[in-house]
PDB file of C-alpha atoms in Angstrom:
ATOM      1  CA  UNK A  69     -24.975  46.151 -46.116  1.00  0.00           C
ATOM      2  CA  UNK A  70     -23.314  42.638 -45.875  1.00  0.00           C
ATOM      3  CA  UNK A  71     -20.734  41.473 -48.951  1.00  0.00           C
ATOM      4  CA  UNK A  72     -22.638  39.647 -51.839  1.00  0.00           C
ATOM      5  CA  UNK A  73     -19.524  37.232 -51.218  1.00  0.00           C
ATOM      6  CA  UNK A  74     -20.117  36.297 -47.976  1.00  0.00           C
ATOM      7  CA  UNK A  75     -21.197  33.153 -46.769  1.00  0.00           C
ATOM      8  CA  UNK A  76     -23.460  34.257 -44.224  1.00  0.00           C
ATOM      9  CA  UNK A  77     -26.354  34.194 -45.959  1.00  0.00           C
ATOM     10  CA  UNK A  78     -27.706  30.713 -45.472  1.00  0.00           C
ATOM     11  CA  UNK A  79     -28.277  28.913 -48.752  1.00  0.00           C
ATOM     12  CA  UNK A  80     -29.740  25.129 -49.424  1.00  0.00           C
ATOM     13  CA  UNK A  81     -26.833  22.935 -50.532  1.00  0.00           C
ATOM     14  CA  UNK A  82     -26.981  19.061 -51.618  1.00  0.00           C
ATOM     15  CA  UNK A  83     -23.958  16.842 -50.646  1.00  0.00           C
ATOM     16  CA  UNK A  84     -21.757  16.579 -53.534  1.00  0.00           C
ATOM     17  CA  UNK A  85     -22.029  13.964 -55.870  1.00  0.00           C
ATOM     18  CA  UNK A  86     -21.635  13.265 -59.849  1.00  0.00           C
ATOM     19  CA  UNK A  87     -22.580  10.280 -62.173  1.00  0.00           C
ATOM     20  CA  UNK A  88     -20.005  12.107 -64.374  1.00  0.00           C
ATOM     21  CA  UNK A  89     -16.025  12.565 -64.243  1.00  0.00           C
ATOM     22  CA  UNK A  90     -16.358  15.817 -65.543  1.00  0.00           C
ATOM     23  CA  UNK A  91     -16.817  18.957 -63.419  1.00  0.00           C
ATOM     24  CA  UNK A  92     -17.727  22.402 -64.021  1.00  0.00           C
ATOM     25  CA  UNK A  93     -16.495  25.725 -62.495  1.00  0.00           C
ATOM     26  CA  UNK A  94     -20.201  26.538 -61.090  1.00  0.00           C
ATOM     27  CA  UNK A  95     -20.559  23.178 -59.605  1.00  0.00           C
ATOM     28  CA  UNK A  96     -16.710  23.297 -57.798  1.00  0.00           C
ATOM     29  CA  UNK A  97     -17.770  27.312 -56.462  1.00  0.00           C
ATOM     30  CA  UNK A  98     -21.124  25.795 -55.279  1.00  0.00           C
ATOM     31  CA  UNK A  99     -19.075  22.771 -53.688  1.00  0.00           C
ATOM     32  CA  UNK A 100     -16.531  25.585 -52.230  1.00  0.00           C
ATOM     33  CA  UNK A 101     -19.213  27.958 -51.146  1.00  0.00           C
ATOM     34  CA  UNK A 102     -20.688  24.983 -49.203  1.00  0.00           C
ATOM     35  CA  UNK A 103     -17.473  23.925 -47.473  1.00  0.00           C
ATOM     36  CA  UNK A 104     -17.309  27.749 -45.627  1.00  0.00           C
ATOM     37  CA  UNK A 105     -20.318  26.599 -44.540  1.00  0.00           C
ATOM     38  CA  UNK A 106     -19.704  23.716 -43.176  1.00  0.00           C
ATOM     39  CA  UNK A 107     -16.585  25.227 -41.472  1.00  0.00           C
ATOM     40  CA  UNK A 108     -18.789  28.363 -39.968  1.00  0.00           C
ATOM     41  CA  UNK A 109     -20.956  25.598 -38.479  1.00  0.00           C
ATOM     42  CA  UNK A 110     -18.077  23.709 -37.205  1.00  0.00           C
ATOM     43  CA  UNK A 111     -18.850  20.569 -38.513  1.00  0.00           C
ATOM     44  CA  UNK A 112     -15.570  19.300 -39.258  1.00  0.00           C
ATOM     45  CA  UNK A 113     -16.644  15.652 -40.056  1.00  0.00           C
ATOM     46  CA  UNK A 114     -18.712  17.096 -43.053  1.00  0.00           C
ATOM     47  CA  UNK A 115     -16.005  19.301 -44.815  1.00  0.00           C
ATOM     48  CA  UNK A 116     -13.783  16.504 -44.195  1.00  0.00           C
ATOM     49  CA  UNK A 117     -17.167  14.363 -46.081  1.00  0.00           C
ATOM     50  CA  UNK A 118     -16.037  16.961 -49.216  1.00  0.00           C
ATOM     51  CA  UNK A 119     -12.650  15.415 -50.171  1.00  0.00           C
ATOM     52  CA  UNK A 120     -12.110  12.569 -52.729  1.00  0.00           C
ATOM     53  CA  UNK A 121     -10.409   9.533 -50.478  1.00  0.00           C
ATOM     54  CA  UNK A 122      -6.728  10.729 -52.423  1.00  0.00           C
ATOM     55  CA  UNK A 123      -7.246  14.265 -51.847  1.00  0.00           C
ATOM     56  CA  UNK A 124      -4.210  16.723 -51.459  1.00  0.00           C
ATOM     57  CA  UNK A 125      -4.110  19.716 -49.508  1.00  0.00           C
ATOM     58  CA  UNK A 126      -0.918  21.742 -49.443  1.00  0.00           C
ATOM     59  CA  UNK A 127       0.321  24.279 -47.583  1.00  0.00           C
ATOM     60  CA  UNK A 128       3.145  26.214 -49.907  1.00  0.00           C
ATOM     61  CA  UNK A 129       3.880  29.165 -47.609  1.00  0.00           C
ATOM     62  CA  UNK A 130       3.980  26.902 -43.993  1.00  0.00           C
ATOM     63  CA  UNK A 131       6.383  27.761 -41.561  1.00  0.00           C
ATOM     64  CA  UNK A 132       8.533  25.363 -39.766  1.00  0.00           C
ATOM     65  CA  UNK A 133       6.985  22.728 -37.699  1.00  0.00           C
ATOM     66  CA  UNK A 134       4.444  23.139 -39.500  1.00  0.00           C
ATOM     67  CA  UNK A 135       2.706  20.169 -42.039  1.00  0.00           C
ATOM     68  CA  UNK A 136       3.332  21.332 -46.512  1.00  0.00           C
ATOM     69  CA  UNK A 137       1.530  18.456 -47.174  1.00  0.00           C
ATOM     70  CA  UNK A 138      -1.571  16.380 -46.103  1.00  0.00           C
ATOM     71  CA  UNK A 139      -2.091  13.275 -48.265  1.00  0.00           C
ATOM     72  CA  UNK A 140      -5.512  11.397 -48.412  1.00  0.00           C
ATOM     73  CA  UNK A 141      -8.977  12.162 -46.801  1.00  0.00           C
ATOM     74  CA  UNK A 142      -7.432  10.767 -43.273  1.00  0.00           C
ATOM     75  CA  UNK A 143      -4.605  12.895 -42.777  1.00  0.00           C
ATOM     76  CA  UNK A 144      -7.060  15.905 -44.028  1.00  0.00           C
ATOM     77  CA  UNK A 145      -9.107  14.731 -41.203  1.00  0.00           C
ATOM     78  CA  UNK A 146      -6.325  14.602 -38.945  1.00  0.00           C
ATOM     79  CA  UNK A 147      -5.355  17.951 -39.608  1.00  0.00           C
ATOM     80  CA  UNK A 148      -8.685  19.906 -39.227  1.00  0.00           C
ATOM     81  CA  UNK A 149      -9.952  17.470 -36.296  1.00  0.00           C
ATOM     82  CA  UNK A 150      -9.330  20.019 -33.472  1.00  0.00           C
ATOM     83  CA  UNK A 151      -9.683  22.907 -35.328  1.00  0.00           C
ATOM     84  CA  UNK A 152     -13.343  24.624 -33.836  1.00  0.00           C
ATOM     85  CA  UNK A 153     -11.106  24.103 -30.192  1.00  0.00           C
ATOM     86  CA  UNK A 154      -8.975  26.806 -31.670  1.00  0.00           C
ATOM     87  CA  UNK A 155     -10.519  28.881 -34.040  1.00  0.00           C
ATOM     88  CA  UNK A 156     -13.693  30.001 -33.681  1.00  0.00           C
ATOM     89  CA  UNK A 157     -14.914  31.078 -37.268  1.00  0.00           C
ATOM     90  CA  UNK A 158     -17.428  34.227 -37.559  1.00  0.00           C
ATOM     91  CA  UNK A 159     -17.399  34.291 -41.255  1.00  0.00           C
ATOM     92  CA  UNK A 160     -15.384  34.497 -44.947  1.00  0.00           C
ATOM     93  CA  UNK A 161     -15.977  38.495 -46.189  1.00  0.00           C
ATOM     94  CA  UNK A 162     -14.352  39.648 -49.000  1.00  0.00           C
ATOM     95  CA  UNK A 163     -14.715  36.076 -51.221  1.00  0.00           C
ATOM     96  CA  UNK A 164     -13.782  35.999 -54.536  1.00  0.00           C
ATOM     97  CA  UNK A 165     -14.056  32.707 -56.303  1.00  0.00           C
ATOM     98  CA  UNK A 166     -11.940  32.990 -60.302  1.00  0.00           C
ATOM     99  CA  UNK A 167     -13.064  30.705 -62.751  1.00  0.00           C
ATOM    100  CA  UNK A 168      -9.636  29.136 -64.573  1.00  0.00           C
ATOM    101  CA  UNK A 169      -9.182  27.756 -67.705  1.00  0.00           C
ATOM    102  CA  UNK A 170      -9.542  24.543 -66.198  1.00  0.00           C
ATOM    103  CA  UNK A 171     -13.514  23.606 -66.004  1.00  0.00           C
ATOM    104  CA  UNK A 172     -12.550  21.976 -62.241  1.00  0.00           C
ATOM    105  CA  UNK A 173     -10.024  24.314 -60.931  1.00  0.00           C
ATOM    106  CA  UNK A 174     -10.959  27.333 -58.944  1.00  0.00           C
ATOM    107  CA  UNK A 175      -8.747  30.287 -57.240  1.00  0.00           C
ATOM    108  CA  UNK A 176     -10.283  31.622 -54.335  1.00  0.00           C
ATOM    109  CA  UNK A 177      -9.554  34.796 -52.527  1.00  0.00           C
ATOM    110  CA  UNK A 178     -11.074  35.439 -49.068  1.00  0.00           C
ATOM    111  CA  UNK A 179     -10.501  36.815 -45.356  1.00  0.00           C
ATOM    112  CA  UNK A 180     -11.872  34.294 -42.372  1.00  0.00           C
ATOM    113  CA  UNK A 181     -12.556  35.796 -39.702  1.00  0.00           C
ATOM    114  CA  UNK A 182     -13.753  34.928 -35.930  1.00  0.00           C
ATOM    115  CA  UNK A 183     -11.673  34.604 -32.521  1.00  0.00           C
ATOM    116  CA  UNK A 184      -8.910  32.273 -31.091  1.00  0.00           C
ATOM    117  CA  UNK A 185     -10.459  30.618 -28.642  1.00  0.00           C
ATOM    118  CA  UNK A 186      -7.554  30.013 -25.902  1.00  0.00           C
ATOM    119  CA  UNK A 187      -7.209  33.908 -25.532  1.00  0.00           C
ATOM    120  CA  UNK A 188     -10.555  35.385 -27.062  1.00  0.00           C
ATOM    121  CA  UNK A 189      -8.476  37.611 -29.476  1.00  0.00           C
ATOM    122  CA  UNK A 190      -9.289  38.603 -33.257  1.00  0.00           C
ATOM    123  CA  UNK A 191      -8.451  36.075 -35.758  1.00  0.00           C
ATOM    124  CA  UNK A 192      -8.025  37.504 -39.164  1.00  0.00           C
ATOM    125  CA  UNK A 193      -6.006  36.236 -41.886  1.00  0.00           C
ATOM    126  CA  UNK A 194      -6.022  36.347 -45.895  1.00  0.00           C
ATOM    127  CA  UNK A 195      -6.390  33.247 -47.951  1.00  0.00           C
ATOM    128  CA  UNK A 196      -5.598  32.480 -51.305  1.00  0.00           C
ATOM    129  CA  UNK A 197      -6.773  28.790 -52.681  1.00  0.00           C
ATOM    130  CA  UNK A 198      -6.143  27.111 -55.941  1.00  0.00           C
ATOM    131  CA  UNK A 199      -8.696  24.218 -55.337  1.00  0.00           C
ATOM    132  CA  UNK A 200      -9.850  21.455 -57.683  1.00  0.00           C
ATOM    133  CA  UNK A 201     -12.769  19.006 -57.542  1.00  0.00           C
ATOM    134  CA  UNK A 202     -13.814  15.879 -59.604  1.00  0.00           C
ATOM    135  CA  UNK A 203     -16.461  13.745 -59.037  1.00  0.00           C
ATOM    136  CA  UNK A 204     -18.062  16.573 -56.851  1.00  0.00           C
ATOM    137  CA  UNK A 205     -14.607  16.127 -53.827  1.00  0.00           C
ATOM    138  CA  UNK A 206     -11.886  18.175 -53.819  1.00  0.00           C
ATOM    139  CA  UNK A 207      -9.229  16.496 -55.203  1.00  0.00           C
ATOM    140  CA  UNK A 208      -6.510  19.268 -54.714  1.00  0.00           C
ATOM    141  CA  UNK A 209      -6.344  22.082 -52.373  1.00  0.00           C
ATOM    142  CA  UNK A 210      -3.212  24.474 -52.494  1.00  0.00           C
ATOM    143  CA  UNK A 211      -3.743  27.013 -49.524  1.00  0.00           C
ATOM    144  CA  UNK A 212      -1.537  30.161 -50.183  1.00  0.00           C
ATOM    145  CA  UNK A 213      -2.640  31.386 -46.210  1.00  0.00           C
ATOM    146  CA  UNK A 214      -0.062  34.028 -44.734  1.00  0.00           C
ATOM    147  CA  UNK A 215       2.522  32.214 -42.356  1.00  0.00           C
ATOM    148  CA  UNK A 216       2.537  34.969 -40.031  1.00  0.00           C
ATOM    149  CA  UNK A 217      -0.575  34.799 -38.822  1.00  0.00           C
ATOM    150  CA  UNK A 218       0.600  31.017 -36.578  1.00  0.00           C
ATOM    151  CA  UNK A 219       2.758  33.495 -34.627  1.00  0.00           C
ATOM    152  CA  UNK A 220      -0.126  34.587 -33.080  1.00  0.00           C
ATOM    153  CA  UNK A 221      -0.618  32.415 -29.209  1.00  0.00           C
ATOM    154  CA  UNK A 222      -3.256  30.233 -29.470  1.00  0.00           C
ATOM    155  CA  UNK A 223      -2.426  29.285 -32.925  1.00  0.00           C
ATOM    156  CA  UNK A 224      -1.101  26.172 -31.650  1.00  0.00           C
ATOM    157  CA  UNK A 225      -3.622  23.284 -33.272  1.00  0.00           C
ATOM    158  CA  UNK A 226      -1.704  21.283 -35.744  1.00  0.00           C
ATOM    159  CA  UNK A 227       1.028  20.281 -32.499  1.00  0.00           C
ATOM    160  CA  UNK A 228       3.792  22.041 -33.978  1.00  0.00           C
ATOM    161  CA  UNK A 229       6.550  24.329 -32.219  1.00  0.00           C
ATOM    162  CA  UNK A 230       5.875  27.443 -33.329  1.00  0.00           C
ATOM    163  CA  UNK A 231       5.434  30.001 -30.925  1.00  0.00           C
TER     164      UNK A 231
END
């Protein structure tokens, strides 16, 4: 029987958008749920759609060589341009989106899942996201991803050194 959690189950999702400044916990999980979607369907220039022009993403656990901080919807874009090449994403099992105290902050715990795609092995790793949205875009994304998993080969897609 498949997780409640997952995102395989296909659901009908609207592109984001607010007339307010305000935004709630369910509408920042609905935005999240629909940017695993995007990802499992590879369509990069979408998710990359989902983030306010000065979004941050962050990276507080990256290793060496490797970027801590992405600033703006471009260098997002940059980032994630080349990632279905390398990663092939199956799904996101074991999702757990936390409601905080803040109405547009959510933490996210979840597993993706699929293949590397210059050697065909498993790709598995644990991810833990503090992410916040206004305006329905992500606005901040703090990915708390384990570092261990880029010393896998075929990890490679950001152009850094690690081996």
């Amino acid at each position: 029987m498949p997780n409640q959690t997952s995102t395989t189950s296909r659901t009908s999702t609207t592109s984001p958008t607010s007339s307010t400044s305000t935004t709630s916990s369910a509408s920042s999980e609905k935005l999240f749920r629909h940017s695993l979607r995007l990802l499992l369907d590879k369509d990069i220039s979408a998710w990359v759609g989902l983030w306010a022009e000065d979004g941050v993403m962050e990276f507080p656990f990256a290793p060496p060589g490797w970027p801590g901080r992405l600033e703006g919807r471009e260098a997002v874009a940059a980032y994630m341009r080349d990632y279905p090449d390398h990663i092939d994403l199956h799904d996101f099992p074991d999702l757990r989106i936390h409601r905080s105290t803040d109405p547009g902050t959510i933490v996210v715990e979840m597993r993706g899942v699929g293949r590397l795609v210059a050697t065909g092995k498993p790709f598995d790793v644990t991810y833990i996201a503090v992410v916040s949205v206004q305006d329905g875009r992500f606005t901040s994304y703090r990915d708390y991803w384990n570092p261990l998993a880029v010393q896998q080969p075929g990890l490679d897609f950001v152009g850094s050194d690690v081996r």
